[in-house]
Amino acid sequence: MTTPLRIALVVASTREGRFGPTVARWFQTVVTDRTDIELTVADLADADLPAHWTPDPAPPTRAFTDHLAAADAYVILTPEYNHSFPASLKQAIDITGHVWRRKPVGFVSYGGLSGGLRAVEQLRLVFAELHATTLRETVSFHQFPFDETGTPHDTHNADRAATTLLDDLLWWGHALRTARHNDKARSETT
């Protein structure tokens, strides 16, 4: 396909002094020269989401949901808090539940010795319930291995892992976008 895949990078942490924006900036630089990807950022710290789902969401919640719905695929950028993912991410997933359906989800994680991988494993269960396809390939940063300029200490391997993730996300993203389009076309003719 020649149409770029629309990927939303979801920055999950909302804590003061969070590390997520550093990782997000690095990830955006990996995508910069790719013409096959249109990357947008959905930062939960800016989302102004309500504490619970409502049938008539406020305009900021509607705008955030529409932003996610426009994406063909997602990259969840998550820290690991207490062997899991942040509550802010669970809230966002629950409030926007329908947007993830039949779309691929990749992960970039960070934190502690596990590099956020325990958070990713739990997120796979949540996204399976939403009929999303999670990718095996992940990018994981253990012990915050970035220098003061926001560059990973091992740039070569970090960039290579991100490229592998993105290439896999492109494959699944195009396949599922085509399948969703075909399903929609079939339902319109019946």
Coordinates of C-alpha atoms in Angstrom, one line a residue:
M1 CA 0.0 0.0 0.0
T2 CA 1.2 3.5 -0.7
T3 CA -0.9 5.3 1.9
P4 CA 1.2 5.9 5.0
L5 CA 0.0 3.9 8.1
R6 CA -1.4 6.3 10.7
I7 CA 0.2 5.3 14.1
A8 CA -0.7 6.9 17.4
L9 CA 2.0 6.9 20.0
V10 CA 0.2 6.8 23.3
V11 CA 2.4 8.3 26.2
A12 CA 0.9 6.5 29.2
S13 CA 2.5 8.1 32.3
T14 CA 1.0 11.3 33.8
R15 CA 3.3 11.7 36.8
E16 CA 5.2 14.8 37.6
G17 CA 8.8 14.5 36.4
R18 CA 7.9 11.5 34.2
F19 CA 10.4 9.9 31.9
G20 CA 7.9 9.1 29.1
P21 CA 8.4 12.3 27.1
T22 CA 12.2 11.6 26.8
V23 CA 11.4 8.1 25.3
A24 CA 8.7 9.6 23.1
R25 CA 11.0 12.2 21.6
W26 CA 13.6 9.5 20.8
F27 CA 10.9 7.3 19.2
Q28 CA 9.7 10.2 17.1
T29 CA 13.3 10.7 15.8
V30 CA 13.3 7.0 14.7
V31 CA 10.2 7.6 12.7
T32 CA 11.2 11.0 11.3
D33 CA 12.6 9.9 7.9
R34 CA 10.0 7.2 7.2
T35 CA 7.5 8.0 4.5
D36 CA 5.4 4.9 5.2
I37 CA 4.3 6.1 8.6
E38 CA 2.3 9.1 9.8
L39 CA 3.0 9.4 13.5
T40 CA 0.9 11.4 16.0
V41 CA 1.3 11.6 19.7
A42 CA -1.5 11.1 22.2
D43 CA -0.1 12.1 25.6
L44 CA -2.4 11.1 28.5
A45 CA -1.0 14.0 30.5
D46 CA -2.7 16.3 28.1
A47 CA -5.9 14.3 27.5
D48 CA -8.1 15.7 30.3
L49 CA -10.0 12.4 30.6
P50 CA -12.8 12.0 33.1
A51 CA -12.6 9.5 36.0
H52 CA -15.2 7.2 34.4
W53 CA -16.9 6.5 31.2
T54 CA -20.0 8.5 30.2
P55 CA -22.3 8.1 27.3
D56 CA -22.0 11.8 26.5
P57 CA -18.3 12.7 26.9
A58 CA -17.0 16.2 27.2
P59 CA -15.4 17.8 24.1
P60 CA -11.8 17.1 25.3
T61 CA -12.6 13.4 25.8
R62 CA -14.4 13.2 22.4
A63 CA -11.4 14.9 20.7
F64 CA -9.0 12.4 22.4
T65 CA -11.1 9.4 21.4
D66 CA -11.4 10.8 17.8
H67 CA -7.6 11.2 17.7
L68 CA -7.1 7.5 18.6
A69 CA -10.0 6.3 16.3
A70 CA -8.2 7.9 13.3
A71 CA -5.2 5.7 13.8
D72 CA -4.6 2.5 12.0
A73 CA -2.2 1.2 14.6
Y74 CA -0.8 2.1 18.0
V75 CA 2.4 2.2 20.0
I76 CA 1.8 2.2 23.7
L77 CA 4.7 3.9 25.6
T78 CA 4.4 2.7 29.1
P79 CA 6.4 2.7 32.3
E80 CA 6.1 -0.1 34.8
Y81 CA 4.6 0.8 38.2
N82 CA 4.4 -1.9 40.8
H83 CA 4.7 -4.7 38.2
S84 CA 2.0 -3.2 36.1
F85 CA 1.0 -0.3 33.9
P86 CA -0.2 3.1 35.1
A87 CA -3.8 3.6 36.1
S88 CA -4.0 6.5 33.7
L89 CA -3.5 4.1 30.8
K90 CA -6.2 1.7 32.0
Q91 CA -8.6 4.6 32.4
A92 CA -7.8 5.8 28.8
I93 CA -8.2 2.3 27.4
D94 CA -11.6 1.8 29.2
I95 CA -13.0 5.2 28.1
T96 CA -12.0 4.7 24.5
G97 CA -12.5 1.0 24.3
H98 CA -14.1 0.7 20.8
V99 CA -11.2 2.5 19.0
W100 CA -8.7 -0.4 19.5
R101 CA -10.9 -3.1 17.8
R102 CA -9.2 -5.0 15.0
K103 CA -6.1 -2.8 15.1
P104 CA -2.5 -3.7 16.0
V105 CA -0.8 -2.5 19.1
G106 CA 3.0 -2.4 19.7
F107 CA 4.8 -1.5 22.9
V108 CA 7.7 0.6 24.1
S109 CA 8.3 0.1 27.8
Y110 CA 10.7 1.3 30.4
G111 CA 11.5 1.0 34.1
G112 CA 13.6 -0.9 36.6
L113 CA 15.2 -4.3 36.0
S114 CA 12.3 -5.6 33.9
G115 CA 12.3 -2.6 31.6
G116 CA 8.5 -2.5 31.8
L117 CA 8.0 -5.9 30.3
R118 CA 5.7 -7.0 33.2
A119 CA 3.4 -4.0 32.3
V120 CA 3.4 -5.1 28.7
E121 CA 2.4 -8.7 29.5
Q122 CA -0.6 -7.4 31.4
L123 CA -1.5 -5.0 28.7
R124 CA -1.6 -7.9 26.2
L125 CA -4.5 -9.4 28.2
V126 CA -6.4 -6.1 28.3
F127 CA -6.0 -5.6 24.5
A128 CA -7.0 -9.1 23.7
E129 CA -10.4 -8.4 25.4
L130 CA -10.8 -5.4 23.1
H131 CA -10.1 -7.5 20.0
A132 CA -6.8 -5.8 19.3
T133 CA -3.8 -7.6 17.9
T134 CA -0.7 -7.1 20.1
L135 CA 2.8 -7.6 18.6
R136 CA 5.4 -9.9 19.9
E137 CA 8.2 -7.5 19.2
T138 CA 8.7 -4.8 21.8
V139 CA 11.2 -2.1 22.7
S140 CA 12.2 -2.2 26.3
F141 CA 14.5 0.1 28.3
H142 CA 16.0 -1.2 31.5
Q143 CA 17.2 1.2 34.2
F144 CA 16.6 4.3 32.0
P145 CA 19.6 4.0 29.8
F146 CA 19.5 7.5 28.2
D147 CA 22.1 10.3 28.4
E148 CA 21.4 13.9 29.4
T149 CA 20.4 14.8 25.8
G150 CA 17.7 12.2 25.7
T151 CA 19.6 9.7 23.5
P152 CA 19.8 6.0 24.4
H153 CA 23.3 4.9 25.5
D154 CA 23.0 2.0 23.0
T155 CA 21.5 3.9 20.1
H156 CA 22.2 1.2 17.5
N157 CA 20.3 -1.6 19.2
A158 CA 17.5 0.8 20.4
D159 CA 17.0 2.1 16.9
R160 CA 17.2 -1.5 15.5
A161 CA 14.6 -2.7 18.0
A162 CA 12.3 0.2 17.1
T163 CA 12.7 -0.4 13.4
T164 CA 11.8 -4.1 13.9
L165 CA 8.7 -3.1 15.9
L166 CA 7.6 -0.5 13.3
D167 CA 8.1 -2.9 10.4
D168 CA 6.0 -5.5 12.1
L169 CA 3.4 -2.9 13.0
L170 CA 3.3 -1.8 9.3
W171 CA 2.6 -5.4 8.2
W172 CA -0.2 -5.9 10.7
G173 CA -1.5 -2.4 10.3
H174 CA -1.9 -2.7 6.5
A175 CA -3.4 -6.2 6.7
L176 CA -5.9 -5.2 9.3
R177 CA -6.7 -1.9 7.7
T178 CA -7.5 -3.8 4.4
A179 CA -9.6 -6.3 6.3
R180 CA -11.6 -3.6 8.1
H181 CA -12.2 -1.8 4.8
N182 CA -13.4 -5.1 3.2
D183 CA -15.7 -5.8 6.1
K184 CA -17.2 -2.3 5.8
A185 CA -17.7 -2.6 2.1
R186 CA -19.4 -6.0 2.5
S187 CA -21.7 -4.7 5.2
E188 CA -22.7 -1.7 3.0
T189 CA -23.7 -4.0 0.1
T190 CA -25.8 -6.3 2.1

